Short mmCIF file of C-alpha atoms in Angstrom, two decimals:
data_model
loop_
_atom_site.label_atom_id
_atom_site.label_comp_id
_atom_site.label_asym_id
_atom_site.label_seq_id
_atom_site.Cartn_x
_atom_site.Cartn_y
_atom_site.Cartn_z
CA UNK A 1 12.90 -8.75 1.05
CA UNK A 2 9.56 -6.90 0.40
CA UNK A 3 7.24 -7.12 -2.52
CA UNK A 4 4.42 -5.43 -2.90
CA UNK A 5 2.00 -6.42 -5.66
CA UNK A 6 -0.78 -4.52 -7.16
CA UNK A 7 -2.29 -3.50 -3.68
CA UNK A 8 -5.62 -1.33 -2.87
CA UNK A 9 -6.55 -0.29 0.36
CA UNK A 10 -10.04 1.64 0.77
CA UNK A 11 -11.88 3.53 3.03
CA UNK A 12 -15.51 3.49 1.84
CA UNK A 13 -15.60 5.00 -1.48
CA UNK A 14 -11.95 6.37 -1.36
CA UNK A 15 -8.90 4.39 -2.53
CA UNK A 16 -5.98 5.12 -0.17
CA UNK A 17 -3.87 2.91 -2.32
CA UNK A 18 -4.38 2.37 -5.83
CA UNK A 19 -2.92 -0.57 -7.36
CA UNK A 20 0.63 0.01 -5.66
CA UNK A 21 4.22 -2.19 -6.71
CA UNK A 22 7.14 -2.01 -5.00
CA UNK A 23 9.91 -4.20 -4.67
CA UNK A 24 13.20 -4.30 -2.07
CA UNK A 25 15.80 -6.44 -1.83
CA UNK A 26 18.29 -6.67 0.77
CA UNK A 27 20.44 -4.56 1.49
CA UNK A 28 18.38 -1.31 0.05
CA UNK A 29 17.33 1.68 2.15
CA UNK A 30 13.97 2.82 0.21
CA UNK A 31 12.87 6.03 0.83
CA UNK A 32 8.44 6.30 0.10
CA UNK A 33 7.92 9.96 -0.26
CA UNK A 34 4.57 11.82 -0.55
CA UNK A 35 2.37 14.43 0.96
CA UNK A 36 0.30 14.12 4.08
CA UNK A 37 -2.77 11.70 2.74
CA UNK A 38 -1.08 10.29 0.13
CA UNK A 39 -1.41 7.08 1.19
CA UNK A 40 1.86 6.28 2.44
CA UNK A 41 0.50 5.04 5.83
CA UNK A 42 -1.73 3.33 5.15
CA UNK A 43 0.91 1.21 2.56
CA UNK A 44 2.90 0.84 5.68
CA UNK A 45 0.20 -0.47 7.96
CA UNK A 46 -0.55 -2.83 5.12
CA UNK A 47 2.96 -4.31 5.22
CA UNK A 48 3.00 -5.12 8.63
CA UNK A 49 -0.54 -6.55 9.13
CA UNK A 50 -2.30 -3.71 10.78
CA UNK A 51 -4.18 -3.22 8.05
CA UNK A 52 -6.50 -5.94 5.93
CA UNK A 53 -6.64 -4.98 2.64
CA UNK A 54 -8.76 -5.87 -0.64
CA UNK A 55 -6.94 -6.30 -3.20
CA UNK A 56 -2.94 -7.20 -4.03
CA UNK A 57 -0.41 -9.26 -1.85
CA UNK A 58 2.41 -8.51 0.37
CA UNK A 59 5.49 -10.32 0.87
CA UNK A 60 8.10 -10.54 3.18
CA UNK A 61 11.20 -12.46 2.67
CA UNK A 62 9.24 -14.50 0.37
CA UNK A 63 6.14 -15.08 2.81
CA UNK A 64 2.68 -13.97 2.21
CA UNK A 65 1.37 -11.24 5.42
CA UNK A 66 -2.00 -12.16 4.33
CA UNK A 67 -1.89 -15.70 4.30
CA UNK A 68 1.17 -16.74 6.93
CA UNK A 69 1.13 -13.82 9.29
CA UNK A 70 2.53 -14.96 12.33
CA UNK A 71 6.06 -16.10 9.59
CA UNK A 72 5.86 -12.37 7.93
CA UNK A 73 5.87 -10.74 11.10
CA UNK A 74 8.75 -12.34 12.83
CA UNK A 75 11.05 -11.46 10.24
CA UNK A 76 10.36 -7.04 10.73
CA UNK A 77 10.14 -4.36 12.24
CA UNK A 78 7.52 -1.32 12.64
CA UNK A 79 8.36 2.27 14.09
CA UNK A 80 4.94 3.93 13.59
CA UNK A 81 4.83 7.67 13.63
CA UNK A 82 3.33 8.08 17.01
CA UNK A 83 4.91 5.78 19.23
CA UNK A 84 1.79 5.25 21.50
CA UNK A 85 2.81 2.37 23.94
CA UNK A 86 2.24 1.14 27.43
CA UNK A 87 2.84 4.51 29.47
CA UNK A 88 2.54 2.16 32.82
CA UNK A 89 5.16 0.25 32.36
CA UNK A 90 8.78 1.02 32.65
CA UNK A 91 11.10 1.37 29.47
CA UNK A 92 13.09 -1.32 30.48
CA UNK A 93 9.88 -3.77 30.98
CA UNK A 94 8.77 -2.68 27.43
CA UNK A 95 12.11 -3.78 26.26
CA UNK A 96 12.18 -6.79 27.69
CA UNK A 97 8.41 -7.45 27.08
CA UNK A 98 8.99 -7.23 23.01
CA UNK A 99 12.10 -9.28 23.90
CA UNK A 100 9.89 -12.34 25.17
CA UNK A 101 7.64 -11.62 22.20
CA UNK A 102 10.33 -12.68 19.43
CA UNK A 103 11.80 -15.16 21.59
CA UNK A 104 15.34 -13.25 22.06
CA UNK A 105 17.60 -14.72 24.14
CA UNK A 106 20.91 -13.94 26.28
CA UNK A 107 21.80 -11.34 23.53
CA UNK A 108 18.87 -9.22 24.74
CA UNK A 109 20.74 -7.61 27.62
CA UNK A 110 23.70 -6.66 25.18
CA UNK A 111 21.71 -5.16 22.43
CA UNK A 112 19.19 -3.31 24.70
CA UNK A 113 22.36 -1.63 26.33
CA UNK A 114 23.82 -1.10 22.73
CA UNK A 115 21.01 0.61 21.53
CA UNK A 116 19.71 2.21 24.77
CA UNK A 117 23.07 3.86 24.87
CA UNK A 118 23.67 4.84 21.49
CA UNK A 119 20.55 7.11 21.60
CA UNK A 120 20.97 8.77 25.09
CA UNK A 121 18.20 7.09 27.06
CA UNK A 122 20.02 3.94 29.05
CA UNK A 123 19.52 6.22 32.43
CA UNK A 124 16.18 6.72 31.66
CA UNK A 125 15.08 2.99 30.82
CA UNK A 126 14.11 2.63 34.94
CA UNK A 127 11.39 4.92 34.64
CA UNK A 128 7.73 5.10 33.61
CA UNK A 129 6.89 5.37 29.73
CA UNK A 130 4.24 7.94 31.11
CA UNK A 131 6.75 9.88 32.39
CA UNK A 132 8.38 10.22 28.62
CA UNK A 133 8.70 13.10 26.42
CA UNK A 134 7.34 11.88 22.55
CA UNK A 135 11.11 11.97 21.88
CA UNK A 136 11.90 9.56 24.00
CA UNK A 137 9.26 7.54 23.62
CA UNK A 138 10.65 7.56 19.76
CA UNK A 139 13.73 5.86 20.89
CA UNK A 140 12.47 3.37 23.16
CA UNK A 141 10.46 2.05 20.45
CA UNK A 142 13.42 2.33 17.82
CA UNK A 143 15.06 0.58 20.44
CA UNK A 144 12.50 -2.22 20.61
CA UNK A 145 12.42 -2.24 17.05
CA UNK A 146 16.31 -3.67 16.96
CA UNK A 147 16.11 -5.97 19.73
CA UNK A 148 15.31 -9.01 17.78
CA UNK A 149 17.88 -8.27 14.44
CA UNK A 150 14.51 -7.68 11.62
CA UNK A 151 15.53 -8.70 8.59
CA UNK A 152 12.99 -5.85 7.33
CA UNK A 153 12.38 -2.55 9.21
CA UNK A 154 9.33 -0.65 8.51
CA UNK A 155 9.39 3.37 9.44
CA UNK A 156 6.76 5.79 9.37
CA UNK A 157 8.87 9.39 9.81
CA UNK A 158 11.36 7.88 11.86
CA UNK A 159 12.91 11.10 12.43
CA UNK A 160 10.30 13.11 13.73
CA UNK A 161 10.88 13.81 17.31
CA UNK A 162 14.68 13.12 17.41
CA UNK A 163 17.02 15.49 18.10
CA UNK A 164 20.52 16.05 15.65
CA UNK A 165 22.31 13.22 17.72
CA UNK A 166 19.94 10.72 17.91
CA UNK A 167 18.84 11.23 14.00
CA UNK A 168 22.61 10.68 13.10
CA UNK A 169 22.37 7.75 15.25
CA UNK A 170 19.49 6.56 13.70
CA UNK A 171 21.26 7.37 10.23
CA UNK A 172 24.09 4.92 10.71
CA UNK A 173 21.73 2.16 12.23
CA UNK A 174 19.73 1.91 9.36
CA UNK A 175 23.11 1.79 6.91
CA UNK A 176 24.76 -1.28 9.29
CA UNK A 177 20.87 -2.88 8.80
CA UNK A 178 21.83 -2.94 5.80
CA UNK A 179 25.47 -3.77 5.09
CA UNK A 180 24.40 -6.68 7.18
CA UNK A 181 21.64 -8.08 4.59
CA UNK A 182 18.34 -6.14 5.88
CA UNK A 183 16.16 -4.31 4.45
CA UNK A 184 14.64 -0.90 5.61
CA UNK A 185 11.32 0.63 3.63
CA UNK A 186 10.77 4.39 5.23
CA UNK A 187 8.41 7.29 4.99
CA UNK A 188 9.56 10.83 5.57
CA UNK A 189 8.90 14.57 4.70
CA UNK A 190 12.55 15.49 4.71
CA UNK A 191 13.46 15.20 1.21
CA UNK A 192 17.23 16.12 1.62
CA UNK A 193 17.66 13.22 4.42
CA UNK A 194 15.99 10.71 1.79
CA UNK A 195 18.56 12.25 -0.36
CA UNK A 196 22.10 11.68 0.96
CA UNK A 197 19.96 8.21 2.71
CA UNK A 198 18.19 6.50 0.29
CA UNK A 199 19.47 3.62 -2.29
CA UNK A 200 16.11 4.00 -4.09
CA UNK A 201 12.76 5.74 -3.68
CA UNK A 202 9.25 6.05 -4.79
CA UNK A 203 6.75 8.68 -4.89
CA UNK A 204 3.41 8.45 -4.20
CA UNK A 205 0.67 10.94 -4.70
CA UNK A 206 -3.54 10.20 -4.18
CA UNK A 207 -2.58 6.44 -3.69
CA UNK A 208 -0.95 6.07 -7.19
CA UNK A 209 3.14 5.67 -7.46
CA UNK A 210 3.94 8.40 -9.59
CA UNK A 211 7.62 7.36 -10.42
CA UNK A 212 10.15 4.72 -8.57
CA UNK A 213 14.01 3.94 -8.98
CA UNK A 214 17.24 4.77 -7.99
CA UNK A 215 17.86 7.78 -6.92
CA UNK A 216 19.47 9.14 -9.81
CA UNK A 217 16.65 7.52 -11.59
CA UNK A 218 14.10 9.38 -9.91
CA UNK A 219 15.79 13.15 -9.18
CA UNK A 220 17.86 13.43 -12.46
CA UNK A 221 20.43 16.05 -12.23
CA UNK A 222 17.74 18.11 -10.41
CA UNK A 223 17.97 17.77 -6.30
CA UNK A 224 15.34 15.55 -5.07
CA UNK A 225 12.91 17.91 -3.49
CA UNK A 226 12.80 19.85 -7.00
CA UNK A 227 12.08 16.58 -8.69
CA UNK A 228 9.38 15.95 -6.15
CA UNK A 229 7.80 18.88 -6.62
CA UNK A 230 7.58 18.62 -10.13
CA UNK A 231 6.50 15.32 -10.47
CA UNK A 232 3.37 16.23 -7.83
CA UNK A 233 2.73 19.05 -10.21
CA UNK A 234 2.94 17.04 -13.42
CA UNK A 235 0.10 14.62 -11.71
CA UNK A 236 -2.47 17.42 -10.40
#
């Protein structure tokens, strides 16, 4: 579902991302763990074209984001970290704006009052984005992010910003993605959600991946967040 293939990203003299592989297949929840500068944005910006970068290729479902775009990008999904979006338009006028974009049909209504509902903000969808709290501004885009059934759903700490409802919500979402034959590639500080989440993950420290696999593979009989933490020791 995703393949990413020796990629660098940098930013003048500094490599973001240095030489990076990853591969996801359907049906896996992959959990990309690091701290703040890592590079793990930036990785996720390159997936879903924001980003140009120099070296390496990305692939979704098979198709190239550097060479086919417009393809790549039908077939996902982005929840950025700061869900900055059109604060003069309505939540319900965003939805169905993103709607028109991936050419949903009928089904549009249905899901939009699926999803609207199942995080708590279907009453709210009649008023101005500007009028939002960054929480719900969160779920309108997570809501957005559904509409059109992504094979591949890219998050960048999709949790921050919900509260204990919504985030269990979220939680089984991202499973049913799944169970269904998508593909969900996430970014998080919250080690023990990647935990009890996350089919596989990989960690990622100054732009290198510092280990990858299950998880099993990757935490041992240790708990994930002490694996982290020595692994980001063992590469200072």
């Amino acid at each position: 579902m995703l393949k990413i293939k020796n990629l660098s990203k940098s930013y003048g003299d500094k490599k973001a991302v240095d030489n990076l592989n990853i591969e996801i297949k359907a049906g896996e929840i992959y959990g990309f763990i690091g701290h703040n500068g890592a590079g793990k944005t930036t990785t996720l910006k390159s997936v879903v074209g924001i980003l140009d970068f120099e070296e390496g290729e990305i692939y979704i479902d098979g198709i190239s984001i550097k060479d086919n775009p417009l393809e790549a990008k039908k077939r996902i999904a982005y929840i950025p970290d700061n869900p900055d979006i059109y604060n003069y338009m309505t939540g319900i006028k965003f939805l169905e704006f993103i709607a028109d974009i991936y050419e949903v049909g009928d089904e549009r209504k249905e899901r939009i009052e699926k999803y609207a509902t199942m995080l708590g903000i279907k009453n709210a969808l009649g008023d101005l984005i500007g009028n939002y709290s960054h929480g719900m501004k969160q779920k309108l885009v997570i809501v957005s992010a559904l509409i059109h059934n992504p094979k591949l759903i890219i998050m960048d700490e999709p949790f921050v910003g919900l509260d204990p409802m919504a985030a269990h919500e979220l939680k089984e979402t991202m499973r049913e993605v799944c169970n269904a034959g998508g593909a969900i590639f996430f970014s998080t500080h919250v080690l023990d959600v990647a935990e009890k989440l996350c089919d596989k993950v990989a960690i990622i420290k100054g732009g290198k991946l510092i280990k990858s696999g299950t998880m099993e593979e990757v935490k041992g009989d240790a708990s994930l967040e002490s694996a982290f933490l020595e692994l980001e020791e063992g590469h200072a």
